[in-house]
Tab-separated table of C-alpha atoms in Angstrom:
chain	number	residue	atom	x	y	z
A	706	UNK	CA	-15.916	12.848	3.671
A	707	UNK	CA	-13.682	15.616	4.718
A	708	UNK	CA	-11.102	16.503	1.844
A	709	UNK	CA	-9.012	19.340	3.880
A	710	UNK	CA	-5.787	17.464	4.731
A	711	UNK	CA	-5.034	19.437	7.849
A	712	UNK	CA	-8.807	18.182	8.849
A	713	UNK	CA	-8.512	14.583	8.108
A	714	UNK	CA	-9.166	12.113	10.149
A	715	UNK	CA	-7.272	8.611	10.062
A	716	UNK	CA	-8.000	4.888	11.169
A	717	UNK	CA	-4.656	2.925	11.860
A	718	UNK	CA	-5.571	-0.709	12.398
A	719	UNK	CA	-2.936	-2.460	14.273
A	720	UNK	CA	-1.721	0.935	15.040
A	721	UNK	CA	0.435	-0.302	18.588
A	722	UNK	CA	2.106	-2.739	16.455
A	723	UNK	CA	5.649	-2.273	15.269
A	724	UNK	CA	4.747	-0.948	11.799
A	725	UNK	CA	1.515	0.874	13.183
A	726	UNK	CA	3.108	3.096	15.912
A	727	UNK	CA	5.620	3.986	13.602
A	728	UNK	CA	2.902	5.243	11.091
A	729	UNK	CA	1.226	7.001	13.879
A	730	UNK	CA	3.995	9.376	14.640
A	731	UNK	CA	4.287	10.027	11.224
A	732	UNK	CA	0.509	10.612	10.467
A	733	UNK	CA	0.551	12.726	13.792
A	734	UNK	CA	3.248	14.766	12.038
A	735	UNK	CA	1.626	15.983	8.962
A	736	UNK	CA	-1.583	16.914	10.548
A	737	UNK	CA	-3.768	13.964	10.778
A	738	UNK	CA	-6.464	13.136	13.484
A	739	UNK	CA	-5.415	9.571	14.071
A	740	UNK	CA	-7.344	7.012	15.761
A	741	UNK	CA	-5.294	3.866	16.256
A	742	UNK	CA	-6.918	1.100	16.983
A	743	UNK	CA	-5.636	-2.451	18.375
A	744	UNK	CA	-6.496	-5.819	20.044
A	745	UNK	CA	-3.064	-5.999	21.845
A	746	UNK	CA	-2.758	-9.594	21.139
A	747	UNK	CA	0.885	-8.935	19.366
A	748	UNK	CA	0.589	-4.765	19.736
A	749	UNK	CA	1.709	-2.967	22.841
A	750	UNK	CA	0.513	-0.347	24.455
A	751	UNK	CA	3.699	0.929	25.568
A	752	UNK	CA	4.688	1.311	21.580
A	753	UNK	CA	2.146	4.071	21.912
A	754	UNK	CA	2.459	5.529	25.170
A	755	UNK	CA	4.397	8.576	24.355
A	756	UNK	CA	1.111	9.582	21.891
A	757	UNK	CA	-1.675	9.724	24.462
A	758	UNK	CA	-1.296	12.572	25.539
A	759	UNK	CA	-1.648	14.430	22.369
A	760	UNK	CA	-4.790	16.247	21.004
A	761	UNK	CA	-4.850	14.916	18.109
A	762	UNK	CA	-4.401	11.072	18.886
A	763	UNK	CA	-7.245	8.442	20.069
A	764	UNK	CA	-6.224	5.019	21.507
A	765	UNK	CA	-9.117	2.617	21.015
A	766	UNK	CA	-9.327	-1.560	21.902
A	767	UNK	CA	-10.965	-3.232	19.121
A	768	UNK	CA	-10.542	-6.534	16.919
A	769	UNK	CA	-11.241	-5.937	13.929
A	770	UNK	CA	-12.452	-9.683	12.814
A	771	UNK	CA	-15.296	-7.882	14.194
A	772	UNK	CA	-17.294	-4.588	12.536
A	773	UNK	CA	-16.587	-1.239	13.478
A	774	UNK	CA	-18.652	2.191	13.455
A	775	UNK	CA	-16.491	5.307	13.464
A	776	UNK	CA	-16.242	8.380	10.979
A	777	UNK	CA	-13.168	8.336	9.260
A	778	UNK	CA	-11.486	9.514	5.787
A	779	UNK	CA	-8.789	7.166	5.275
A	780	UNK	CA	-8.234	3.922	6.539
A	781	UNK	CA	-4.923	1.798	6.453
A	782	UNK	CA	-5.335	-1.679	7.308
A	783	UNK	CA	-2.711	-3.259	8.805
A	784	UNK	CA	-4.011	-5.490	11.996
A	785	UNK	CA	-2.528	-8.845	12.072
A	786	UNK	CA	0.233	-10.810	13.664
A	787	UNK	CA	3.131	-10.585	11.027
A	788	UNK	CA	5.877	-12.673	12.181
A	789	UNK	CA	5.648	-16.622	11.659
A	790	UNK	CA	5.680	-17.396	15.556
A	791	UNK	CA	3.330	-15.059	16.214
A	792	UNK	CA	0.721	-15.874	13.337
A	793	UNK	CA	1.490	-19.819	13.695
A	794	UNK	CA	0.308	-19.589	17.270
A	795	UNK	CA	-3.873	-19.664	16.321
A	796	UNK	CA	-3.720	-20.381	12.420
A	797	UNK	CA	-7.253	-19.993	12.221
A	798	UNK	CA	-7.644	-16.548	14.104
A	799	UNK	CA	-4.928	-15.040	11.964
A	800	UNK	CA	-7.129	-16.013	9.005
A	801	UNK	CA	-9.963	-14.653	10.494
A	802	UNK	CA	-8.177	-11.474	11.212
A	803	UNK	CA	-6.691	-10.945	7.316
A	804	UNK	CA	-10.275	-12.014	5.783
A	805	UNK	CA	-12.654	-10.392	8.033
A	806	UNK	CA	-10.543	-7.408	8.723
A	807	UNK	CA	-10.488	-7.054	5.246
A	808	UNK	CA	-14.341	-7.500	4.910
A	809	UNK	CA	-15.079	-5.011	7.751
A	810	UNK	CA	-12.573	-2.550	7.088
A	811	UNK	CA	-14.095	-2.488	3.299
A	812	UNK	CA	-17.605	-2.057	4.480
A	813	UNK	CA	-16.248	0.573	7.145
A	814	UNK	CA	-14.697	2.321	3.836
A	815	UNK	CA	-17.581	1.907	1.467
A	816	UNK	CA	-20.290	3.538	4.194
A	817	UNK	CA	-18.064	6.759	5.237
A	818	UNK	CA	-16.482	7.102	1.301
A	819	UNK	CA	-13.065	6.986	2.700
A	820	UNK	CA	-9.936	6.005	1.359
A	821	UNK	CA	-8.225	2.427	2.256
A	822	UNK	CA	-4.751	0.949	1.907
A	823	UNK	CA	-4.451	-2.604	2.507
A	824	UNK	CA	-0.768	-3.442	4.170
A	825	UNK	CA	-0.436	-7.235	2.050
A	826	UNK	CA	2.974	-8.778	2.135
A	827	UNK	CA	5.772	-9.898	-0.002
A	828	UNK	CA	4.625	-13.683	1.492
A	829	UNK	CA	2.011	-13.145	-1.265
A	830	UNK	CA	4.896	-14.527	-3.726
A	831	UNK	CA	5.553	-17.337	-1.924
A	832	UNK	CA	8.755	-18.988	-2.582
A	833	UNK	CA	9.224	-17.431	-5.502
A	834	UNK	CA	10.307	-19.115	-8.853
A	835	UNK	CA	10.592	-15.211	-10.417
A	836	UNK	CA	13.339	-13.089	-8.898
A	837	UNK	CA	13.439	-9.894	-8.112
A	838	UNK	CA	9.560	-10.119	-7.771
A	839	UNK	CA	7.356	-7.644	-9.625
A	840	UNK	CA	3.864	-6.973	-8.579
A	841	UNK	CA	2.903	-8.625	-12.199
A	842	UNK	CA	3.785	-12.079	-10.918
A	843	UNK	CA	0.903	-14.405	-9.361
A	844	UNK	CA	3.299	-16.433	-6.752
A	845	UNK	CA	4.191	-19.817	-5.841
A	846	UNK	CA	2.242	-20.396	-2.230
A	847	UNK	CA	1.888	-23.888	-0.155
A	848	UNK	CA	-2.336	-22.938	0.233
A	849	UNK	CA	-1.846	-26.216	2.776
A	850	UNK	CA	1.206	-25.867	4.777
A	851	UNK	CA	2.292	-23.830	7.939
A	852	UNK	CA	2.355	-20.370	6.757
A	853	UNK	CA	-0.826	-20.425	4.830
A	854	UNK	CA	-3.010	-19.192	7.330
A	855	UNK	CA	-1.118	-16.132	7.000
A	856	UNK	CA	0.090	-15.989	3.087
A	857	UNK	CA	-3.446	-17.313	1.983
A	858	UNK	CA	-5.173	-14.789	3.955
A	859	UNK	CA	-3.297	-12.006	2.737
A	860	UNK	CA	-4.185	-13.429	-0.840
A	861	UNK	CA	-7.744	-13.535	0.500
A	862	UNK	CA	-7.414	-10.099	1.717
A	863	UNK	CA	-5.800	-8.443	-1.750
A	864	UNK	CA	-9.032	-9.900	-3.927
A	865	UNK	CA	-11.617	-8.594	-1.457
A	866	UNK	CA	-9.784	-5.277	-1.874
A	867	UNK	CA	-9.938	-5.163	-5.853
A	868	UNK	CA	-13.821	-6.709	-5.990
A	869	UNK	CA	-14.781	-3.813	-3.574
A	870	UNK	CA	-12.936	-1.639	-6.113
A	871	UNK	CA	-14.706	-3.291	-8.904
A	872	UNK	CA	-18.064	-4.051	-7.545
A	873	UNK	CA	-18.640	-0.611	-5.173
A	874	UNK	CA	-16.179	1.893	-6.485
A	875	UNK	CA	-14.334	1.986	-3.291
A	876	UNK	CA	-11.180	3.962	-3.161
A	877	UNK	CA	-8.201	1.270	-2.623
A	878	UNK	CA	-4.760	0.833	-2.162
A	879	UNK	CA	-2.586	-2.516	-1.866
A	880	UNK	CA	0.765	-2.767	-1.095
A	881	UNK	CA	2.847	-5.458	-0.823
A	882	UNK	CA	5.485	-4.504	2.054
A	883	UNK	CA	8.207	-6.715	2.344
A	884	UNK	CA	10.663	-7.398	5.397
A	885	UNK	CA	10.672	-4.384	7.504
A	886	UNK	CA	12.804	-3.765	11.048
A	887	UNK	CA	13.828	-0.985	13.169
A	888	UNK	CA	13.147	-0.086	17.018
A	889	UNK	CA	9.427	-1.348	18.261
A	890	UNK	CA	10.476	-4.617	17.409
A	891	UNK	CA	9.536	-7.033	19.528
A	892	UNK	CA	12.549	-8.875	20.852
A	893	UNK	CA	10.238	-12.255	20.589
A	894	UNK	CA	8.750	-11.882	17.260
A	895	UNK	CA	11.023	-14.199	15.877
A	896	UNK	CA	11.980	-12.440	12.924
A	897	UNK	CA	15.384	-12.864	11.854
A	898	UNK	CA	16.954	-9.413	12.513
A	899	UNK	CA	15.501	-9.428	15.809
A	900	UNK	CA	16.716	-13.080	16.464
A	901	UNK	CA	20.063	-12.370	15.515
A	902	UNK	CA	20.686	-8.978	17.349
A	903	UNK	CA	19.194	-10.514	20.472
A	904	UNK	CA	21.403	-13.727	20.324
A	905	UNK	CA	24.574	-11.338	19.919
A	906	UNK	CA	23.485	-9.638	23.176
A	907	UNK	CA	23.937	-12.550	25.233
A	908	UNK	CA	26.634	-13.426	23.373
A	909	UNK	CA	25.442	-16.360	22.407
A	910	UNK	CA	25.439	-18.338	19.357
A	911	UNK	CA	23.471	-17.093	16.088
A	912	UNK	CA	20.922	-19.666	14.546
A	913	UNK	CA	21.016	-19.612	10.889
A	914	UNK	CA	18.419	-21.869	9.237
A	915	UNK	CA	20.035	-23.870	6.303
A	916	UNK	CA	23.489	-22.792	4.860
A	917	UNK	CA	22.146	-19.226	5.340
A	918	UNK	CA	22.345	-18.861	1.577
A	919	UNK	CA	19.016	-17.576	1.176
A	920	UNK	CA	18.592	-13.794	0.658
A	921	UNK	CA	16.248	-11.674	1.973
A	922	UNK	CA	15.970	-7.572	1.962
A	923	UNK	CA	15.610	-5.170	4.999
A	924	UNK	CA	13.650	-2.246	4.895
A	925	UNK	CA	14.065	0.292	7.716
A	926	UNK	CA	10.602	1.084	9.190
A	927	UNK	CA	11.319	4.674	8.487
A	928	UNK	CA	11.237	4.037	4.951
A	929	UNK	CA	8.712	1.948	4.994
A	930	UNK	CA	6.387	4.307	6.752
A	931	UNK	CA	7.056	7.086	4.101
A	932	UNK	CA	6.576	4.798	1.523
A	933	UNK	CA	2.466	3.690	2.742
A	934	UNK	CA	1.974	7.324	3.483
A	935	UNK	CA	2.852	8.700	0.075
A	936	UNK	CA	1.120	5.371	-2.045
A	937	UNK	CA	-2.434	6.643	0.494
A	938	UNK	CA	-1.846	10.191	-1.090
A	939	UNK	CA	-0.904	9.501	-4.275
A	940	UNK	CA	-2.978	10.944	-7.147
A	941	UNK	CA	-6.327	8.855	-7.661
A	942	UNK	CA	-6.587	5.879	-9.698
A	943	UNK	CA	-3.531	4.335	-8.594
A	944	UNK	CA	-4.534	0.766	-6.964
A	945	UNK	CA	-1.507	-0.936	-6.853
A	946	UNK	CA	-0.612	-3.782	-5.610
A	947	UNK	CA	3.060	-2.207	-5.200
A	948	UNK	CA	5.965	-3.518	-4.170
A	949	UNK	CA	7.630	-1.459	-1.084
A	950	UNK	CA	10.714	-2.718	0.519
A	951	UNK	CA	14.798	-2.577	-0.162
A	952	UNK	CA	15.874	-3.669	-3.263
A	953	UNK	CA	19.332	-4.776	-1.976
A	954	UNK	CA	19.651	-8.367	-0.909
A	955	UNK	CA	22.116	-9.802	1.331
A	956	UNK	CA	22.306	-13.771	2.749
A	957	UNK	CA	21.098	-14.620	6.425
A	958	UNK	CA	25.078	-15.167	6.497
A	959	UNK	CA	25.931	-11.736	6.200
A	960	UNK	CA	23.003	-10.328	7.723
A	961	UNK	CA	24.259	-12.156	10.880
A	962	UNK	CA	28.152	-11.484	10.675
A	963	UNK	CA	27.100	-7.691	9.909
A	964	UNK	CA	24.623	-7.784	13.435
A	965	UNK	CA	28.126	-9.699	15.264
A	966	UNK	CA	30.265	-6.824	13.811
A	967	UNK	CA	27.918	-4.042	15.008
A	968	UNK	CA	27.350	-5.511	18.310
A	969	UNK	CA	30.725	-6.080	19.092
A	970	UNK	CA	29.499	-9.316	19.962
A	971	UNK	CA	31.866	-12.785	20.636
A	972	UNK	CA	28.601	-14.816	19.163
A	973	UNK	CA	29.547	-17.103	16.680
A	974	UNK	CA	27.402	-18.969	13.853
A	975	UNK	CA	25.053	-22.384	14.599
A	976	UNK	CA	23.028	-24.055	12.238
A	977	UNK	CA	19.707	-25.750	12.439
A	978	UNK	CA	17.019	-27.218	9.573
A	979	UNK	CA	15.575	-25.144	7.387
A	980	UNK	CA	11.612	-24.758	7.822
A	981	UNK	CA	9.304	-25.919	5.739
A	982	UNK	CA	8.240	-23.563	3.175
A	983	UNK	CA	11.141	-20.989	3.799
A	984	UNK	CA	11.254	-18.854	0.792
A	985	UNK	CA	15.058	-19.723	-0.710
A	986	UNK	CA	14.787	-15.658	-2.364
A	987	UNK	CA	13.222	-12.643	-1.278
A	988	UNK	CA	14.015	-9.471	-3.154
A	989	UNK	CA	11.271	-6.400	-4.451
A	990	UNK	CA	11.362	-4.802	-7.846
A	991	UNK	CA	10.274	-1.240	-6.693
A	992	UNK	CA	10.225	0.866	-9.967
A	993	UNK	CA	6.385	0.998	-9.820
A	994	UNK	CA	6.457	2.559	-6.407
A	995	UNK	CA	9.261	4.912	-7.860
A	996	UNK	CA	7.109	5.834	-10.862
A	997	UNK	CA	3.817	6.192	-9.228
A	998	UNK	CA	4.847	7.859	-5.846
A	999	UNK	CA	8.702	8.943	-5.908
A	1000	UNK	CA	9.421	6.488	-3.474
A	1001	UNK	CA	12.891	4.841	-2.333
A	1002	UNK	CA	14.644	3.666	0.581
A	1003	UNK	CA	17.423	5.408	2.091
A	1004	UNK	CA	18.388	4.272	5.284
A	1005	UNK	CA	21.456	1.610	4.629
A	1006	UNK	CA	21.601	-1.760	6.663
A	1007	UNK	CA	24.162	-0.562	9.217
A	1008	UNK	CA	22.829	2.420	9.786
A	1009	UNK	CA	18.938	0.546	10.496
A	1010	UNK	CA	21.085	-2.244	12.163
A	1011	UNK	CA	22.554	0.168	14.496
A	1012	UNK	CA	19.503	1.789	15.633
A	1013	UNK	CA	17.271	-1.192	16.180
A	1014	UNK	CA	20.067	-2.603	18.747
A	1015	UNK	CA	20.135	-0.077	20.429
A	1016	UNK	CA	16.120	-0.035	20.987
A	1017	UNK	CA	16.408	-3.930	21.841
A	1018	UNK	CA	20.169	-3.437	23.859
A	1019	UNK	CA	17.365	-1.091	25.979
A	1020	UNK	CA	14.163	-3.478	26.421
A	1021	UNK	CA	16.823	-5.833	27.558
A	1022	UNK	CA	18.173	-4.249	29.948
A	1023	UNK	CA	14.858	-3.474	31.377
A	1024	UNK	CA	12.973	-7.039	30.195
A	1025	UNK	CA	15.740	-9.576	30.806
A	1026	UNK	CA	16.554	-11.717	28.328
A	1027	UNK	CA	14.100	-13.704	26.782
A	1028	UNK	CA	13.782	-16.744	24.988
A	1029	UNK	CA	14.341	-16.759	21.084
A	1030	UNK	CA	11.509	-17.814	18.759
A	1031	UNK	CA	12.819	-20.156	15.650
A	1032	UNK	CA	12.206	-18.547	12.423
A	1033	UNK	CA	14.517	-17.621	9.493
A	1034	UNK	CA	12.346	-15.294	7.638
């Protein structure tokens, strides 16, 4: 295993996905060989196309439910679909993808000594009957319903991480990264931020799920980015699972009257059923990732807000304007 930094080489799993391409860049930037690598069944290529060309960077098509052989010093693990719509659409593949992804990235890190960070999720919790939600608490997850292909597998995924810790000494990280947005969204992920700023576009009306009384915090992917990066080179020993996201909350209500305000937008407010399993709070306590890495947010909402419609205000321009997926979370 190489140990010079400016030498290193990385794996990015997932790495055309929103979060991914974003960590790219960023890996790109301090000196990493990066090799992203990506099934493109919710990545794009063109979230990536402006890296090709550069020395450093290696573009390779692999799922990782299935093993893979390359030399590499740090791994972070973040293939699979994270949006309901996307990870409701084949249940059982998205399991496959957080449980053997998990498995075969673990091997992958156990044969070439490398270092691996494991991108879980805030889902982990559940809907969550402790609030804010430290790392210490265990969760309150339907292992049955809708989402549990995705929240179970993540579960799945954290316990593989800590026995290959346990069992073979390997070198792991977990964090739990809770709701994340900024440009590289997908304008049909069916996240709420992109929901709402693509409704407002067309001017038409905003779907809020429920009274829009449940709370949920935004990280910008900037942030989020720096956080992983400095939790993967962060002193030895430190396993997590941490929390990374924004502590501030705010209500789907405001979220969407702050997206009308910035978007100048005529939209007004409609409301629909609340899915099943919806988490009613969704808020991080982050003074772990503060202590251990000197990590915190500081992009504001607005400021995030106002640069992620302008990225989607641009795909649809060039796209059209597509359908909106239903999902509140």
């Amino acid at each position: 295993m190489r140990v010079d930094s400016a030498q290193r080489r990385t794996l990015v799993t997932g790495g055309a996905g929103f979060l991914g391409s974003h960590l790219c860049e960023l890996l790109l930037a301090e000196g990493h060989d990066v090799l992203c690598v990506d099934n493109f069944s919710t990545g794009a290529r063109r979230n990536v196309e402006h890296l090709l060309g550069h020395p450093r960077f290696e573009l390779m098509s692999h799922d990782v439910t299935a093993p893979l052989h390359v030399e590499v010093d740090r791994i972070y693990n973040l293939a699979c679909p994270a949006s309901p719509v996307q990870y409701q659409r084949d249940p059982v593949q998205t399991t496959k993808t957080c449980v053997l992804g998990a498995l075969h990235m673990l091997d992958l890190a156990q044969r070439e000594r490398a270092r691996i960070l494991q991108a879980s999720t805030s889902e982990v919790y559940g809907d969550p009957g402790l609030h804010p939600q430290p790392e210490s608490y265990w969760g309150n997850v339907n292992p049955v319903g809708m989402r549990s292909c995705y929240d179970e597998g993540k579960r799945c995924a954290e316990s593989l991480f800590f026995d290959y810790h346990r069992q073979h000494r390997v070198d792991i990280r977990v964090a739990r990264i809770f709701n994340t947005y900024g440009p590289r969204m997908h304008p049909q992920d069916g996240r709420v931020v992109s929901n709402f700023i693509v409704q407002a576009l067309r001017g038409e009306p905003l779907t809020i799920y429920g009274k829009g009384l449940q709370t949920r915090s935004f990280c910008f992917v900037d942030d989020m980015v720096a956080g992983l990066h400095r939790f993967m080179e962060a002193a030895p020993g430190g396993t997590g699972p941490v929390n990374i996201g924004n502590p501030q909350e705010f209500t789907v209500r405001d979220l969407a009257q702050l997206v009308i305000e910035l978007t100048g937008s005529s939209s007004k407010l409609a409301f629909a059923p609340l899915p099943r399993d919806d988490p009613v709070q969704r808020r991080p306590e982050v003074s772990m990732a503060e202590q251990m890495f000197d990590w915190q947010p500081h992009v504001s909402l607005a400021e995030g807000l106002r640069r992620t419609i302008a990225h989607l205000d641009g795909l649809l321009s060039i796209d059209g304007s597509p359908q909106v997926a239903a999902t509140s979370g």
